[in-house]
Every structure is written in C-alpha cells, then in structure tokens.
C-alpha cells in the first residue's frame, strides 16, 4: 500500500554547507532543530514536522533556488535570536496581507525568511 499522506508534498530540504557542526549549532540554537548524524559528510535535521539535511559533499550555493520560509509565533524574539546567533538581517520586517516577515542570511550565506500571522 502507498503512503498517500506524503504524496506530492515537500518532504526534504538539503543545504550544502561548509561546516556541519556550525550549521547544527546555528539552527539548533535559534530554532531548536534536532539532528541525526550519518557520517562526517551528512547530518539530518528535523524541525518536528519537516526533515532535511546538511551536507558537505558539494559546494555551498547560497544564491538562487526557492526561498525557505519559517514560521514564528513571535517575530521580534525570533529576529533577536537570529541576530545573537550571528545571522545578517538582509530584509527588515515588512507587512503583507495576512502577516509580516523578514529575511536573514545564515552562516553559509543562504537567504531564508521568517513570517508571522497578524
């Protein structure tokens, strides 16, 4: 029998990173992600709902591709946690219909966003 609950849904996101330990510290500290290591070149992360991975098997490619957007109940507190962890805020908080968001760059240069509902 096929598991249709996962059919056609985003199932995994993978980041090529320069330093897996640094990425684990950054995302674990700010968002509370958990990790499972699969050797020295790959670590799986989980945010409690979606899984992904950090790998060093290819070059870091921070530009291009889809924008990963995280949700936060408290946008201000999340931005403060990101700044304390060394993230660069590259687009300050702005409003859009239904909420607000900002964009940041992680230690490898990937741009991600965080949003909150009104």
PDB file of C-alpha atoms in Angstrom, residues 6-93:
ATOM      1  CA  UNK A   6       3.299  12.290   1.716  1.00  0.00           C
ATOM      2  CA  UNK A   7       2.361  12.189  -1.963  1.00  0.00           C
ATOM      3  CA  UNK A   8       3.173  15.464  -3.771  1.00  0.00           C
ATOM      4  CA  UNK A   9       4.333  17.244  -0.594  1.00  0.00           C
ATOM      5  CA  UNK A  10       7.727  18.764   0.107  1.00  0.00           C
ATOM      6  CA  UNK A  11       9.461  16.010   2.043  1.00  0.00           C
ATOM      7  CA  UNK A  12      13.042  17.137   2.474  1.00  0.00           C
ATOM      8  CA  UNK A  13      15.266  20.195   2.100  1.00  0.00           C
ATOM      9  CA  UNK A  14      19.026  19.850   1.786  1.00  0.00           C
ATOM     10  CA  UNK A  15      21.667  22.539   2.282  1.00  0.00           C
ATOM     11  CA  UNK A  16      25.247  22.242   1.075  1.00  0.00           C
ATOM     12  CA  UNK A  17      27.262  23.745   3.933  1.00  0.00           C
ATOM     13  CA  UNK A  18      30.912  24.439   4.673  1.00  0.00           C
ATOM     14  CA  UNK A  19      30.777  23.244   8.288  1.00  0.00           C
ATOM     15  CA  UNK A  20      28.089  20.838   9.529  1.00  0.00           C
ATOM     16  CA  UNK A  21      28.851  21.472  13.206  1.00  0.00           C
ATOM     17  CA  UNK A  22      28.472  25.234  12.720  1.00  0.00           C
ATOM     18  CA  UNK A  23      25.154  24.782  10.903  1.00  0.00           C
ATOM     19  CA  UNK A  24      23.859  22.450  13.613  1.00  0.00           C
ATOM     20  CA  UNK A  25      24.803  24.962  16.315  1.00  0.00           C
ATOM     21  CA  UNK A  26      23.190  27.860  14.428  1.00  0.00           C
ATOM     22  CA  UNK A  27      19.856  26.183  13.589  1.00  0.00           C
ATOM     23  CA  UNK A  28      19.676  24.264  16.857  1.00  0.00           C
ATOM     24  CA  UNK A  29      20.285  27.422  18.899  1.00  0.00           C
ATOM     25  CA  UNK A  30      17.806  29.608  17.026  1.00  0.00           C
ATOM     26  CA  UNK A  31      15.011  27.209  16.040  1.00  0.00           C
ATOM     27  CA  UNK A  32      15.510  24.197  18.318  1.00  0.00           C
ATOM     28  CA  UNK A  33      16.038  21.745  15.458  1.00  0.00           C
ATOM     29  CA  UNK A  34      17.301  18.252  16.308  1.00  0.00           C
ATOM     30  CA  UNK A  35      19.922  16.308  14.369  1.00  0.00           C
ATOM     31  CA  UNK A  36      20.908  12.769  13.411  1.00  0.00           C
ATOM     32  CA  UNK A  37      24.403  12.321  12.015  1.00  0.00           C
ATOM     33  CA  UNK A  38      25.005   9.893   9.152  1.00  0.00           C
ATOM     34  CA  UNK A  39      28.761  10.013   8.896  1.00  0.00           C
ATOM     35  CA  UNK A  40      31.071  13.023   8.655  1.00  0.00           C
ATOM     36  CA  UNK A  41      29.532  14.470   5.463  1.00  0.00           C
ATOM     37  CA  UNK A  42      25.796  14.406   6.294  1.00  0.00           C
ATOM     38  CA  UNK A  43      23.539  15.340   9.177  1.00  0.00           C
ATOM     39  CA  UNK A  44      19.770  15.116   9.019  1.00  0.00           C
ATOM     40  CA  UNK A  45      17.768  17.850  10.740  1.00  0.00           C
ATOM     41  CA  UNK A  46      14.201  17.842  11.942  1.00  0.00           C
ATOM     42  CA  UNK A  47      12.068  20.790  12.927  1.00  0.00           C
ATOM     43  CA  UNK A  48       9.417  18.451  14.331  1.00  0.00           C
ATOM     44  CA  UNK A  49       7.434  18.394  11.099  1.00  0.00           C
ATOM     45  CA  UNK A  50       9.819  18.511   8.146  1.00  0.00           C
ATOM     46  CA  UNK A  51      13.190  16.827   7.723  1.00  0.00           C
ATOM     47  CA  UNK A  52      16.184  17.921   5.736  1.00  0.00           C
ATOM     48  CA  UNK A  53      19.914  17.678   5.765  1.00  0.00           C
ATOM     49  CA  UNK A  54      23.243  19.430   5.878  1.00  0.00           C
ATOM     50  CA  UNK A  55      25.928  18.000   3.621  1.00  0.00           C
ATOM     51  CA  UNK A  56      29.492  18.873   2.705  1.00  0.00           C
ATOM     52  CA  UNK A  57      29.542  16.727  -0.451  1.00  0.00           C
ATOM     53  CA  UNK A  58      29.059  19.697  -2.800  1.00  0.00           C
ATOM     54  CA  UNK A  59      29.907  23.377  -2.926  1.00  0.00           C
ATOM     55  CA  UNK A  60      27.860  25.916  -0.981  1.00  0.00           C
ATOM     56  CA  UNK A  61      25.352  27.552  -3.349  1.00  0.00           C
ATOM     57  CA  UNK A  62      23.580  30.293  -1.399  1.00  0.00           C
ATOM     58  CA  UNK A  63      22.148  32.178  -4.389  1.00  0.00           C
ATOM     59  CA  UNK A  64      19.184  31.038  -6.440  1.00  0.00           C
ATOM     60  CA  UNK A  65      16.598  28.384  -5.873  1.00  0.00           C
ATOM     61  CA  UNK A  66      13.472  28.540  -3.754  1.00  0.00           C
ATOM     62  CA  UNK A  67      13.155  30.682  -0.650  1.00  0.00           C
ATOM     63  CA  UNK A  68      12.741  28.649   2.541  1.00  0.00           C
ATOM     64  CA  UNK A  69      10.284  30.414   4.855  1.00  0.00           C
ATOM     65  CA  UNK A  70       9.962  29.503   8.521  1.00  0.00           C
ATOM     66  CA  UNK A  71       7.067  30.436  10.809  1.00  0.00           C
ATOM     67  CA  UNK A  72       7.425  32.124  14.216  1.00  0.00           C
ATOM     68  CA  UNK A  73       4.766  32.933  16.792  1.00  0.00           C
ATOM     69  CA  UNK A  74       6.936  35.855  17.967  1.00  0.00           C
ATOM     70  CA  UNK A  75       8.662  37.526  15.041  1.00  0.00           C
ATOM     71  CA  UNK A  76      10.618  40.050  17.151  1.00  0.00           C
ATOM     72  CA  UNK A  77      12.005  37.410  19.534  1.00  0.00           C
ATOM     73  CA  UNK A  78      12.982  35.174  16.615  1.00  0.00           C
ATOM     74  CA  UNK A  79      14.821  38.027  14.895  1.00  0.00           C
ATOM     75  CA  UNK A  80      16.680  38.771  18.138  1.00  0.00           C
ATOM     76  CA  UNK A  81      17.694  35.100  18.468  1.00  0.00           C
ATOM     77  CA  UNK A  82      18.941  35.090  14.892  1.00  0.00           C
ATOM     78  CA  UNK A  83      20.987  38.240  15.418  1.00  0.00           C
ATOM     79  CA  UNK A  84      22.513  36.807  18.621  1.00  0.00           C
ATOM     80  CA  UNK A  85      23.454  33.689  16.653  1.00  0.00           C
ATOM     81  CA  UNK A  86      25.257  35.813  14.054  1.00  0.00           C
ATOM     82  CA  UNK A  87      22.671  35.981  11.270  1.00  0.00           C
ATOM     83  CA  UNK A  88      22.581  39.011   8.996  1.00  0.00           C
ATOM     84  CA  UNK A  89      19.120  40.543   8.572  1.00  0.00           C
ATOM     85  CA  UNK A  90      19.017  41.333   4.851  1.00  0.00           C
ATOM     86  CA  UNK A  91      15.403  42.497   4.557  1.00  0.00           C
ATOM     87  CA  UNK A  92      13.818  44.144   7.595  1.00  0.00           C
ATOM     88  CA  UNK A  93      10.337  43.258   8.802  1.00  0.00           C
TER      89      UNK A  93
END
